[in-house]
Amino acid sequence: MMIETVKLTKSFKGKNVVDEINFYIDEGESVGLLGPNGAGKSTTISVISSLIKPSAGDVKLYGKSIIKNPAAIRKILGIVPQEIALYEELSAYENLKFFGEIYKVKRSVLEERIQEILDMVGLRERQKELVKTFSGGMKRRVNIGAALLHRPKIIILDEPTVGIDPQSRNHILETVQKLNKENGTTILYTSHYMEEVEQLCKRVYIMDHGKIVASGSKTELLNILSSEDTIKIHLNETSDDILKKIQQIESVRHVDETDDGIRIISKKGNNILSSLIHTVESQGAEITNYQIETPSLEDVFLHLTGRTLRD
Amino acid sequence: MFSFLKKDLLVLWRDRKEVLIALFAPILLVVILNFAFSDIGVDDPKNIDLSVAIVMEDDAEASMQQIEATIQSAPLSDNEQQTLLETAHAIVPSDLLFELFLDDSDLSQWISAERLTASAAAEKMENGDLDAIVHIPAGFNYDVLMQLLLGEVTDTRVKLQIEEHSLQTDILYDIMDNYLNGLNLHLALDHLAEGNIEGAMLPTGGRELLNDEVEPYPYTFAQYFTMALSTLFALFIASTIASKTATEKRQRVINRIIITNTRPVSFLFGKVTATFFFTLLQLLFVCVIVHLALGIFAGKSIEFWFITVLIITFFSLTVAGLSAMFTSLMLRMNSINLATGIFTMIIMLLGTLGGSFFPIGEMSPFMQSLVEWTPNGITTSLFIEALQYGTDAPLLAAFSKQFLLFILFLLIGIFLFPERREV
């Protein structure tokens, strides 16, 4: 076990933002930490990275506590914060050089490593340009590059793709995948984009209100919903009353309105279609389209927390 | 630490707005003030043109013979007599006065002096061709040397006859006064060196006696405000550097720095060193550009420039110390706006107390005593003293005070600097 948290707790003003969480990461693993805003992901990461002290519990690196010896984890850790933690007035190259120097990367290898990283993040041609002139996606790529200079054994990425264009997002995901698969770097990836975590991570921890509410591989998590069906319907008109009436159908566990219709989670095996049609029509509306979906991690999250990741 | 220094200098340098304000605002203000108040700069030698006559009523040769006779008859050893005789010939008081008025190149730029008889001088003054007459009374050399060498109290007075009282003639009066004080100073030195006259620092010429040790050389409005304003703007560099820390904190760059295992003191010293170099650059730039634009230090010696660089260096150290304090405070405070507001208030207070807004000389004695404890006040007053007295300015005391302030600010900065996991 590379990293392990034991009843890790962090309180702010008497409120447990992180509440006795236990999780582990094995060396070479790619682990996802999922949760909506305010779930406690960033605080957990800050404690693991030794940026803040926990209120209780412990973080262990290869079985040894890092609370009193934070230097141990700092040596092998690369962190990609949610914010663009770069000097906007410096160029991409100057930023990487500065962070490389303070990571104490030897002068003889630093130059080569900077170019290697710039290649990896696809910014070699623009290395001399100031970061403040970059697009959000390019900044995020440099943000990742700055965490790789000292060849860390573990990289923590805290929502590295927030607010960027699809091209940069793909580039970042490919980079992370490459780091994990080709270099064997351990990854802890937090996001509220479910599809990213599904693509990158073998195991997932789901956090909500400071607690870990579920964990496991994607298959294991999906099995949580093995007793449920997800049905998506489209109506010619919709209202709160219709949603309330659907919720009242006996086998329905959850109803919510999404961008592309109404999502209904119900007990598996119960044929609720006729009940649905009857309920909708009784409210003067019509079902124009419907589909029964295979459950996704998003559905698992919804099932576990009662809210969507982007809530 | 070098990485931090390089980074901080680059970040600061690329903040064009801050750089332009720091470098050009004081220059612009000095130039504007100089033009606006150019008529008030009466201390500027260029504005003064005095015609002075020197009337010698003493027979210098007779006086010297008389003093020789007195020394030889005094109950002193041969060696002591010989030393006194040599000294008497080296510092003939009337010669010193003539050298001052007739040979001094600086003084001759604004005083036209000539040696005249009493009647010729009176006639010229009546015709309005003279502003003042300096009368050297009979027995002057003998009396002054008696007082200087043998401690005999006399009441000989040089008379200054003024046609019309003005600020310019006041300056002339001050010069004369300082000249005589200078002689008295050496008299005191003689007493201190009693029994060992050879070792006493006796004057070798009137020029040295008057300008280097006693007479405050006049300074101009532009010279004063060049230093007063540029030191004020330099203080803002400490605040600017601290505000860059706020950006680092807001953007979480500081977190990234913390997890590199870098010693926090390296981060702080990077700020301190960057502030030092930038302040040094700013002040040198302002002094040189203002000089090139207005020629305010024209004719100043290499020593003057050397002293100025030293003054600026010590002041830059203090500003660097201040930046350590501000940086730590910025890291500790949650509100960047509040922190910046506090820094601005501190700087404006230092500016007011340190004479950046109005001349130190115009302040009350109480305020003047406070000036001596503000970095910019110490610097401005020392700079003015350097302009007036050259190497005789109290450099060591002021530098020691500046260095103490630097250490004090730095220690406060280190003390306030948050631990890694408190940022």
XYZ file of C-alpha atoms in Angstrom:
734
model
C 0.000 0.000 0.000
C 1.505 3.281 -1.058
C -0.823 5.775 0.608
C -3.419 5.108 3.234
C -5.653 7.414 5.213
C -6.883 6.294 8.599
C -9.977 7.973 9.951
C -8.782 11.178 8.385
C -10.726 14.175 9.669
C -10.459 17.871 8.977
C -12.694 20.386 10.679
C -13.217 24.047 9.943
C -15.123 26.091 12.505
C -16.431 22.953 14.192
C -17.714 21.396 10.970
C -16.146 18.190 9.672
C -15.302 18.937 6.064
C -13.532 15.602 5.886
C -15.095 13.081 8.212
C -13.142 9.993 9.273
C -12.353 8.815 5.794
C -10.368 5.654 5.109
C -8.930 4.892 1.737
C -5.801 3.522 0.173
C -3.881 3.762 -3.068
C -1.517 1.065 -4.283
C 1.647 1.893 -6.138
C 1.056 2.295 -9.866
C -2.708 2.527 -9.433
C -4.949 5.132 -10.967
C -7.619 6.041 -8.465
C -10.518 8.441 -8.860
C -12.016 10.571 -6.150
C -15.492 11.611 -7.145
C -17.767 14.060 -5.522
C -19.745 17.223 -6.094
C -18.465 20.646 -5.120
C -18.065 20.884 -1.359
C -17.785 17.119 -0.908
C -14.358 17.501 0.720
C -12.153 16.305 -2.142
C -9.824 19.305 -2.260
C -9.447 19.352 1.532
C -8.596 15.644 1.506
C -5.978 16.299 -1.144
C -4.542 19.232 0.799
C -4.118 17.026 3.877
C -2.523 14.205 1.885
C -0.134 16.666 0.249
C 0.827 18.008 3.697
C -0.450 21.482 2.907
C -2.763 21.459 5.902
C -2.726 19.444 9.093
C -5.577 17.046 9.777
C -7.768 17.607 12.827
C -7.642 13.878 13.543
C -6.597 10.626 11.931
C -3.513 9.889 9.926
C -2.047 9.718 6.456
C 0.491 6.972 5.892
C 3.060 6.658 3.161
C 4.335 3.087 2.853
C 2.969 2.510 6.340
C 4.664 5.492 7.963
C 2.799 8.552 9.161
C 3.519 11.699 7.189
C 1.863 14.056 9.650
C 5.106 14.609 11.523
C 7.335 14.052 8.536
C 5.690 15.786 5.592
C 8.989 15.949 3.709
C 8.657 12.237 2.921
C 5.593 12.645 0.762
C 6.648 15.967 -0.718
C 9.686 14.306 -2.290
C 7.613 11.874 -4.309
C 4.496 13.948 -4.844
C 3.459 16.063 -7.771
C 0.341 18.092 -7.299
C -1.827 19.664 -9.958
C -4.094 22.043 -8.100
C -7.510 23.100 -9.247
C -6.255 26.679 -9.654
C -3.683 27.623 -12.263
C -0.751 27.708 -9.857
C 1.668 29.432 -12.194
C 3.273 32.828 -12.591
C 1.250 34.520 -15.283
C 4.011 37.057 -15.957
C 6.515 34.306 -16.737
C 6.653 32.192 -19.876
C 5.821 28.494 -19.849
C 9.532 27.753 -20.015
C 10.397 30.176 -17.196
C 7.691 28.694 -14.984
C 8.946 25.175 -15.551
C 12.527 26.245 -14.998
C 11.668 27.991 -11.731
C 9.716 25.039 -10.349
C 12.381 22.634 -11.582
C 15.046 24.615 -9.756
C 13.143 24.744 -6.493
C 12.423 21.015 -6.816
C 16.224 20.830 -6.929
C 16.320 19.010 -10.247
C 19.951 18.881 -11.315
C 20.934 21.603 -13.747
C 22.382 19.051 -16.122
C 19.034 17.303 -16.596
C 16.592 20.152 -16.041
C 16.759 21.599 -19.539
C 16.163 18.231 -21.150
C 13.318 17.460 -18.780
C 11.626 20.793 -19.417
C 11.647 20.119 -23.171
C 10.390 16.590 -22.580
C 7.486 17.923 -20.514
C 6.724 20.669 -23.002
C 6.513 17.970 -25.673
C 4.256 15.908 -23.460
C 1.824 18.763 -22.878
C 2.115 19.919 -26.499
C 3.514 23.378 -25.831
C 7.093 23.144 -27.041
C 6.500 25.620 -29.826
C 5.000 28.186 -27.461
C 7.318 27.776 -24.523
C 8.657 31.330 -24.715
C 5.224 32.931 -24.533
C 3.937 34.370 -21.287
C 1.424 32.200 -19.487
C -1.006 35.105 -19.259
C -1.368 35.007 -23.048
C -2.396 31.322 -23.028
C -5.912 29.928 -23.262
C -7.370 28.225 -20.188
C -6.564 24.815 -21.638
C -2.944 25.683 -22.352
C -2.520 27.070 -18.856
C -3.878 23.835 -17.411
C -1.380 21.872 -19.486
C 1.519 23.916 -18.117
C -0.048 23.495 -14.677
C 0.304 19.749 -15.094
C 3.803 20.051 -16.517
C 4.985 21.959 -13.458
C 4.043 18.985 -11.290
C 6.085 16.518 -13.336
C 9.517 18.148 -13.254
C 10.932 16.077 -10.406
C 9.469 12.838 -11.794
C 7.078 12.223 -8.920
C 5.994 8.704 -8.024
C 2.491 9.901 -7.330
C 0.547 12.698 -8.933
C -2.579 14.189 -7.469
C -4.719 15.988 -9.994
C -7.483 18.124 -8.549
C -10.080 18.687 -11.247
C -7.488 19.454 -13.912
C -9.957 19.869 -16.752
C -12.351 22.423 -15.305
C -13.447 25.037 -17.822
C -11.325 24.061 -20.810
C -11.894 23.238 -24.461
C -12.386 19.600 -25.553
C -9.056 19.493 -27.367
C -7.066 20.486 -24.281
C -9.167 18.170 -22.187
C -8.329 15.205 -24.410
C -4.692 16.186 -24.340
C -4.692 16.248 -20.536
C -6.482 12.912 -20.267
C -4.030 11.329 -22.703
C -1.112 12.756 -20.722
C -2.430 11.355 -17.459
C -3.062 7.985 -19.059
C 0.424 7.938 -20.499
C 1.973 8.821 -17.140
C 0.150 5.981 -15.477
C 0.542 3.323 -18.122
C 3.988 4.073 -19.532
C 5.789 5.556 -16.541
C 3.970 3.638 -13.826
C 3.112 6.832 -11.995
C 0.458 6.486 -9.329
C -2.504 8.765 -9.994
C -5.121 10.209 -7.688
C -7.595 11.980 -9.908
C -10.457 14.055 -8.611
C -13.187 15.322 -10.832
C -16.825 15.834 -11.090
C -16.728 14.704 -14.702
C -17.772 11.098 -14.366
C -16.650 10.104 -17.863
C -13.068 11.229 -17.128
C -12.877 9.079 -14.034
C -14.420 6.163 -15.911
C -11.808 6.546 -18.632
C -8.768 6.974 -16.405
C -9.294 5.160 -13.139
C -9.382 1.522 -12.178
C -10.852 2.231 -8.765
C -13.095 5.002 -7.592
C -13.940 6.514 -4.233
C -17.153 8.475 -4.055
C -17.237 11.298 -1.527
C -20.157 13.277 -0.281
C -20.449 15.621 2.692
C -16.925 14.756 3.791
C -17.483 11.011 3.835
C -16.647 8.198 1.486
C -20.003 6.770 0.531
C -18.801 4.029 -1.813
C -15.655 2.641 -3.351
C -14.525 -0.030 -5.734
C -13.872 -0.736 -9.364
C -16.303 0.554 -11.943
C -17.985 -2.853 -12.176
C -18.258 -3.107 -8.415
C -19.848 0.297 -8.213
C -22.258 -0.419 -11.027
C -23.333 -3.548 -9.227
C -24.762 -1.286 -6.574
C -27.395 -0.478 -9.161
C -27.907 -4.066 -10.274
C -31.303 -4.003 -8.647
C -32.367 -0.869 -10.488
C -33.339 0.291 -13.958
C -32.784 3.749 -15.357
C -35.531 4.927 -17.690
C -35.404 8.174 -19.572
C -38.630 9.641 -20.976
C -39.483 12.663 -23.060
C -42.839 14.428 -22.688
C -44.626 16.871 -24.960
C -44.973 19.085 -21.900
C -43.697 18.800 -18.370
C -44.507 20.203 -14.942
C -43.627 19.730 -11.263
C -46.952 17.980 -10.735
C -46.050 15.311 -13.297
C -42.689 14.723 -11.580
C -44.430 14.419 -8.207
C -46.972 11.954 -9.582
C -44.199 9.809 -11.147
C -42.323 9.824 -7.840
C -45.452 8.429 -6.214
C -45.408 5.299 -8.422
C -44.578 2.447 -6.065
C -41.434 1.056 -7.697
C -39.889 4.449 -8.503
C -36.884 5.304 -6.336
C -35.786 8.577 -7.855
C -37.004 11.098 -10.399
C -35.213 14.115 -11.743
C -35.326 16.361 -14.757
C -32.181 16.435 -16.884
C -31.236 18.433 -19.958
C -32.600 15.748 -22.239
C -35.738 14.547 -20.449
C -36.884 12.990 -17.203
C -34.725 10.333 -15.582
C -36.422 7.713 -13.498
C -34.642 5.114 -11.381
C -36.884 2.223 -10.446
C -36.675 -1.289 -9.008
C -35.305 -3.729 -11.554
C -37.771 -6.088 -13.111
C -40.893 -4.144 -12.310
C -42.493 -3.195 -15.561
C -43.458 0.337 -14.754
C -43.959 1.513 -18.298
C -47.735 1.119 -18.259
C -47.921 2.926 -14.894
C -45.782 5.700 -16.310
C -47.937 6.145 -19.397
C -51.073 6.160 -17.251
C -49.636 8.717 -14.790
C -48.393 11.066 -17.516
C -51.631 10.912 -19.471
C -53.659 11.540 -16.318
C -51.813 14.841 -16.095
C -52.738 15.761 -19.684
C -49.285 15.084 -21.166
C -47.881 12.473 -23.538
C -44.715 10.428 -23.657
C -43.077 11.182 -27.001
C -39.989 9.002 -26.548
C -38.455 6.672 -23.957
C -35.352 4.564 -23.441
C -34.139 2.152 -20.804
C -30.490 2.942 -20.023
C -27.617 0.881 -18.771
C -26.648 2.416 -15.421
C -23.543 4.627 -15.318
C -21.370 5.813 -12.456
C -23.392 8.995 -12.602
C -26.462 6.923 -11.753
C -24.547 5.245 -8.969
C -23.598 8.628 -7.588
C -27.153 9.816 -7.817
C -28.356 6.702 -6.094
C -25.864 7.089 -3.276
C -26.083 10.812 -2.637
C -29.446 11.847 -4.001
C -27.807 14.577 -6.074
C -25.879 14.848 -9.289
C -22.141 15.472 -9.469
C -22.635 18.972 -10.765
C -25.029 20.006 -8.007
C 17.351 31.573 -3.146
C 18.768 32.694 -6.488
C 15.808 31.071 -8.265
C 13.417 33.062 -6.117
C 15.349 36.272 -6.699
C 15.365 35.741 -10.452
C 11.666 34.908 -10.462
C 10.701 37.882 -8.275
C 12.734 40.313 -10.366
C 11.229 38.965 -13.585
C 7.690 39.108 -12.217
C 8.221 42.650 -11.009
C 9.965 43.763 -14.169
C 7.114 42.475 -16.329
C 4.573 44.429 -14.329
C 5.047 47.399 -16.606
C 2.619 49.633 -14.746
C 4.439 49.245 -11.427
C 7.836 49.639 -13.048
C 6.837 52.796 -14.878
C 5.327 54.317 -11.743
C 8.346 53.439 -9.615
C 10.857 54.770 -12.131
C 9.151 57.728 -13.736
C 6.638 59.119 -11.253
C 9.323 60.593 -8.938
C 11.192 61.998 -11.935
C 8.062 63.614 -13.279
C 7.162 65.064 -9.896
C 10.647 66.429 -9.278
C 10.721 68.052 -12.710
C 7.259 69.575 -12.224
C 8.051 70.781 -8.718
C 11.351 72.158 -9.887
C 9.682 74.268 -12.544
C 6.792 75.245 -10.310
C 9.038 76.415 -7.505
C 12.090 77.488 -9.453
C 11.735 81.071 -8.200
C 11.796 79.907 -4.629
C 15.103 78.147 -5.024
C 17.095 81.062 -3.653
C 19.674 78.710 -2.277
C 20.632 77.848 -5.790
C 23.942 79.615 -6.486
C 22.789 80.275 -10.031
C 20.212 82.702 -8.682
C 22.731 84.712 -6.658
C 25.042 87.408 -7.938
C 26.761 89.400 -5.182
C 29.409 92.062 -5.535
C 31.661 92.200 -2.503
C 34.701 94.308 -1.669
C 37.311 93.263 0.861
C 38.999 96.085 2.698
C 42.171 95.108 4.462
C 42.817 97.458 7.358
C 45.305 95.194 9.043
C 49.016 95.176 8.282
C 49.430 91.447 7.916
C 53.219 91.565 7.882
C 53.382 93.625 11.057
C 50.847 91.379 12.722
C 52.901 88.309 11.847
C 56.089 89.888 13.189
C 54.254 90.779 16.346
C 52.930 87.247 16.784
C 56.408 85.805 16.164
C 57.809 88.010 18.908
C 55.027 87.009 21.286
C 55.553 83.309 20.635
C 59.308 83.583 21.104
C 58.876 85.307 24.418
C 56.279 82.832 25.644
C 57.363 80.313 28.352
C 57.426 77.390 25.912
C 60.051 74.884 24.840
C 61.977 75.542 21.632
C 60.139 72.722 19.953
C 56.746 74.099 20.914
C 57.697 77.586 19.821
C 58.883 76.266 16.479
C 55.611 74.411 15.897
C 53.516 77.452 16.783
C 55.568 79.649 14.474
C 55.108 77.241 11.568
C 51.403 77.030 12.278
C 51.043 80.800 12.444
C 52.592 81.137 8.992
C 50.428 78.347 7.614
C 47.101 79.827 8.677
C 47.325 83.559 8.257
C 43.619 84.391 8.898
C 43.337 87.248 6.403
C 44.906 85.051 3.705
C 42.258 82.443 4.345
C 39.562 85.040 3.854
C 41.112 86.268 0.626
C 41.452 82.730 -0.653
C 37.818 82.153 0.127
C 36.511 85.180 -1.724
C 39.064 85.544 -4.483
C 40.278 82.042 -5.277
C 37.388 79.732 -4.517
C 35.943 78.543 -7.832
C 32.553 77.547 -6.369
C 32.038 80.804 -4.521
C 33.239 82.876 -7.441
C 30.260 81.567 -9.479
C 27.918 83.718 -7.441
C 30.129 86.244 -5.612
C 32.286 88.765 -7.429
C 34.888 89.869 -4.907
C 37.730 92.395 -5.191
C 40.243 93.876 -2.838
C 39.783 97.635 -2.419
C 40.865 100.445 -0.150
C 38.303 101.717 2.340
C 37.611 104.885 0.375
C 37.319 103.146 -2.994
C 34.939 100.592 -1.525
C 32.799 103.308 0.090
C 32.591 105.161 -3.194
C 31.582 102.047 -5.107
C 28.927 101.235 -2.571
C 27.559 104.755 -2.824
C 27.324 104.296 -6.576
C 25.386 101.104 -6.027
C 28.125 98.936 -7.523
C 28.636 96.918 -4.357
C 26.306 94.760 -2.281
C 28.623 94.439 0.693
C 32.013 95.339 2.128
C 34.019 93.021 4.315
C 36.276 95.038 6.649
C 39.263 93.225 8.079
C 40.155 95.373 11.070
C 43.619 96.423 12.166
C 45.306 93.804 14.327
C 42.999 91.125 13.029
C 45.698 88.582 12.199
C 47.513 89.099 15.477
C 44.355 88.871 17.589
C 43.005 85.784 15.834
C 46.347 83.975 16.004
C 46.793 84.922 19.639
C 43.430 83.416 20.360
C 44.006 80.442 18.115
C 47.516 79.541 19.228
C 47.924 80.888 22.724
C 44.356 81.090 23.945
C 44.339 84.833 24.538
C 40.773 86.141 24.433
C 40.335 89.106 22.102
C 37.338 91.013 20.766
C 38.456 91.553 17.195
C 35.529 91.508 14.765
C 35.353 91.333 11.017
C 32.806 93.924 9.910
C 30.317 93.187 7.219
C 28.866 96.352 5.727
C 25.710 95.724 3.742
C 24.148 98.140 1.312
C 20.684 96.669 1.423
C 19.509 93.773 3.528
C 18.386 90.776 1.456
C 18.308 87.009 1.581
C 21.454 87.032 -0.526
C 23.354 89.195 1.945
C 22.095 86.892 4.693
C 23.898 84.081 2.928
C 27.033 86.212 2.820
C 26.645 86.874 6.517
C 26.342 83.130 7.115
C 29.512 82.497 5.151
C 31.392 85.022 7.238
C 29.926 83.645 10.401
C 30.946 80.132 9.457
C 34.396 81.332 8.551
C 34.864 82.774 12.019
C 33.295 79.776 13.667
C 35.734 77.708 11.719
C 38.609 79.576 13.257
C 37.098 79.119 16.689
C 36.660 75.419 16.035
C 40.362 75.108 15.362
C 41.030 77.075 18.470
C 39.108 74.482 20.387
C 41.044 71.740 18.659
C 44.250 73.406 19.765
C 43.141 73.370 23.333
C 42.250 69.728 23.035
C 45.710 69.033 21.684
C 47.401 71.041 24.434
C 51.035 70.118 24.804
C 51.024 68.206 21.541
C 50.427 70.842 18.963
C 52.111 68.884 16.194
C 49.283 66.380 16.286
C 46.482 68.916 16.064
C 44.416 69.101 12.882
C 45.320 72.617 11.959
C 44.005 74.132 8.775
C 46.261 74.280 5.787
C 44.102 76.577 3.736
C 40.963 78.698 3.915
C 39.035 76.571 1.421
C 39.233 73.410 3.481
C 38.458 75.236 6.661
C 35.317 76.813 5.321
C 33.704 74.289 3.030
C 34.637 70.846 4.276
C 34.287 71.287 7.967
C 31.968 74.098 8.738
C 30.101 75.828 6.027
C 26.957 74.033 4.926
C 26.976 74.167 1.171
C 23.559 75.305 -0.052
C 21.233 72.768 -1.548
C 18.351 73.262 -3.922
C 14.700 72.476 -3.850
C 15.144 70.010 -6.724
C 17.988 68.235 -4.939
C 15.890 67.864 -1.801
C 12.811 66.563 -3.554
C 14.758 64.224 -5.798
C 15.654 62.193 -2.751
C 12.506 62.888 -0.719
C 10.149 61.778 -3.479
C 12.174 58.902 -4.831
C 12.508 57.418 -1.339
C 8.751 57.694 -0.916
C 8.146 55.878 -4.189
C 10.814 53.362 -3.241
C 8.889 52.534 -0.068
C 5.993 51.542 -2.292
C 8.224 48.876 -3.850
C 8.020 46.994 -0.535
C 4.247 47.130 -0.788
C 4.285 46.089 -4.448
C 6.457 43.084 -3.674
C 4.092 42.097 -0.878
C 1.114 42.431 -3.197
C 2.818 39.991 -5.571
C 2.815 37.565 -2.648
C -0.932 38.028 -2.434
C -1.212 36.917 -6.050
C 0.975 33.915 -5.302
C -1.249 33.093 -2.369
C -4.477 33.563 -4.314
C -3.284 31.478 -7.238
C -1.994 28.772 -4.877
C 1.496 29.062 -6.355
C 2.672 29.260 -2.800
C 1.203 25.822 -2.105
C 3.141 24.472 -5.015
C 6.281 26.086 -3.597
C 5.617 24.656 -0.134
C 5.396 21.095 -1.361
C 8.777 21.366 -3.050
C 10.272 21.211 0.440
C 11.837 24.627 -0.084
C 12.767 26.408 3.115
C 10.269 29.219 3.739
C 13.127 31.581 4.437
C 14.308 31.177 0.834
C 10.952 32.444 -0.341
C 11.183 35.433 2.006
C 14.812 36.192 1.170
C 13.950 36.100 -2.524
C 11.497 38.922 -1.885
C 13.989 40.814 0.274
C 16.778 40.578 -2.267
C 14.532 41.466 -5.197
C 13.279 44.517 -3.301
C 16.836 45.531 -2.497
C 18.005 45.391 -6.101
C 14.921 47.002 -7.534
C 14.985 49.836 -5.005
C 18.674 50.392 -5.696
C 17.997 50.479 -9.413
C 15.031 52.814 -8.994
C 16.882 55.345 -6.853
C 19.995 55.365 -9.009
C 17.865 55.720 -12.112
C 15.890 58.630 -10.648
C 19.018 60.455 -9.435
C 20.806 60.059 -12.762
C 17.812 60.963 -14.926
C 16.855 63.976 -12.792
C 20.459 65.105 -12.938
C 20.559 64.695 -16.712
C 17.256 66.526 -17.080
C 17.868 69.362 -14.650
C 21.599 69.226 -14.054
C 20.949 69.409 -10.336
C 24.179 67.723 -9.287
C 26.398 69.534 -11.767
C 29.982 69.866 -10.629
C 29.620 67.373 -7.815
C 32.686 65.329 -7.041
C 33.175 61.594 -7.388
C 33.101 61.465 -3.580
C 29.619 62.951 -3.596
C 28.372 60.309 -6.042
C 30.073 57.593 -4.066
C 28.404 58.783 -0.856
C 25.068 59.011 -2.681
C 25.384 55.408 -3.861
C 26.187 54.365 -0.283
C 23.175 56.267 1.068
C 20.936 54.672 -1.541
C 22.362 51.222 -0.824
C 21.631 51.440 2.888
C 18.178 52.824 2.234
C 17.496 49.977 -0.227
C 18.420 47.548 2.536
C 15.822 49.107 4.814
C 13.149 48.942 2.130
C 14.114 45.298 1.583
C 13.593 44.682 5.312
C 10.243 46.400 5.106
C 9.250 44.104 2.236
C 9.977 41.079 4.464
C 7.608 42.501 7.066
C 4.916 43.319 4.515
C 5.248 39.923 2.805
C 4.773 38.042 6.062
C 1.830 40.213 7.001
C 0.286 39.647 3.597
C 0.608 35.885 4.046
C -1.006 36.074 7.449
C -3.877 38.361 6.562
C -6.976 37.031 4.870
C -7.988 40.249 3.182
C -5.583 41.411 0.514
C -7.328 44.774 0.269
C -7.044 45.351 4.001
C -3.364 44.407 3.944
C -2.632 46.706 1.004
C -4.542 49.496 2.746
C -2.474 49.080 5.897
C 0.774 49.107 3.912
C -0.273 52.273 2.096
C -1.107 53.943 5.400
C 2.253 52.955 6.876
C 4.073 54.287 3.807
C 2.141 57.553 3.771
C 2.876 57.994 7.466
C 6.568 57.365 6.822
C 6.363 59.750 3.880
C 4.887 62.498 6.036
C 7.237 61.970 8.963
C 10.216 61.463 6.694
C 9.834 64.787 4.918
C 8.758 63.377 1.563
C 5.957 65.918 1.249
C 7.557 69.003 2.758
C 11.101 69.881 3.741
C 12.414 68.498 6.996
C 13.794 71.908 7.918
C 10.263 73.326 8.020
C 9.154 70.824 10.651
C 8.867 71.359 14.383
C 11.728 70.032 16.535
C 9.500 67.182 17.692
C 8.708 66.179 14.121
C 12.359 66.483 13.209
C 13.228 64.026 15.977
C 10.753 61.552 14.437
C 12.324 62.041 11.016
C 15.481 60.503 12.374
C 13.633 57.218 12.850
C 12.015 56.855 9.476
C 14.007 55.144 6.698
C 13.196 57.814 4.146
C 13.747 60.629 6.672
C 17.185 59.334 7.608
C 18.048 58.984 3.942
C 16.803 62.397 2.867
C 18.442 64.251 5.735
C 21.686 62.349 5.249
C 21.617 63.105 1.551
C 21.112 66.788 2.300
C 23.958 66.697 4.795
C 26.116 65.011 2.185
C 25.253 67.834 -0.202
C 26.147 70.381 2.466
C 29.128 68.818 4.149
C 30.384 66.121 1.781
C 32.354 63.456 3.600
C 31.869 65.313 6.904
C 28.204 64.310 6.952
C 27.442 61.897 9.810
C 27.473 58.885 7.511
C 28.380 56.173 9.979
C 25.655 57.046 12.482
C 22.994 57.211 9.767
C 24.157 54.001 8.096
C 24.156 52.221 11.438
C 20.611 53.395 12.051
C 19.523 52.249 8.587
C 21.149 48.881 9.083
C 19.480 48.502 12.480
C 16.104 49.267 10.901
C 16.820 46.688 8.189
C 17.644 44.014 10.779
C 14.602 44.970 12.851
C 12.199 44.806 9.889
C 13.762 41.567 8.671
C 13.469 39.919 12.091
C 9.838 41.005 12.358
C 9.293 39.569 8.870
C 10.879 36.250 9.808
C 8.980 36.160 13.099
C 5.659 36.822 11.374
C 6.319 34.460 8.475
C 3.739 31.681 8.779
C 4.757 28.080 9.146
C 4.354 25.913 6.055
C 0.914 24.645 6.956
C -0.469 27.982 8.111
C -0.293 29.761 4.774
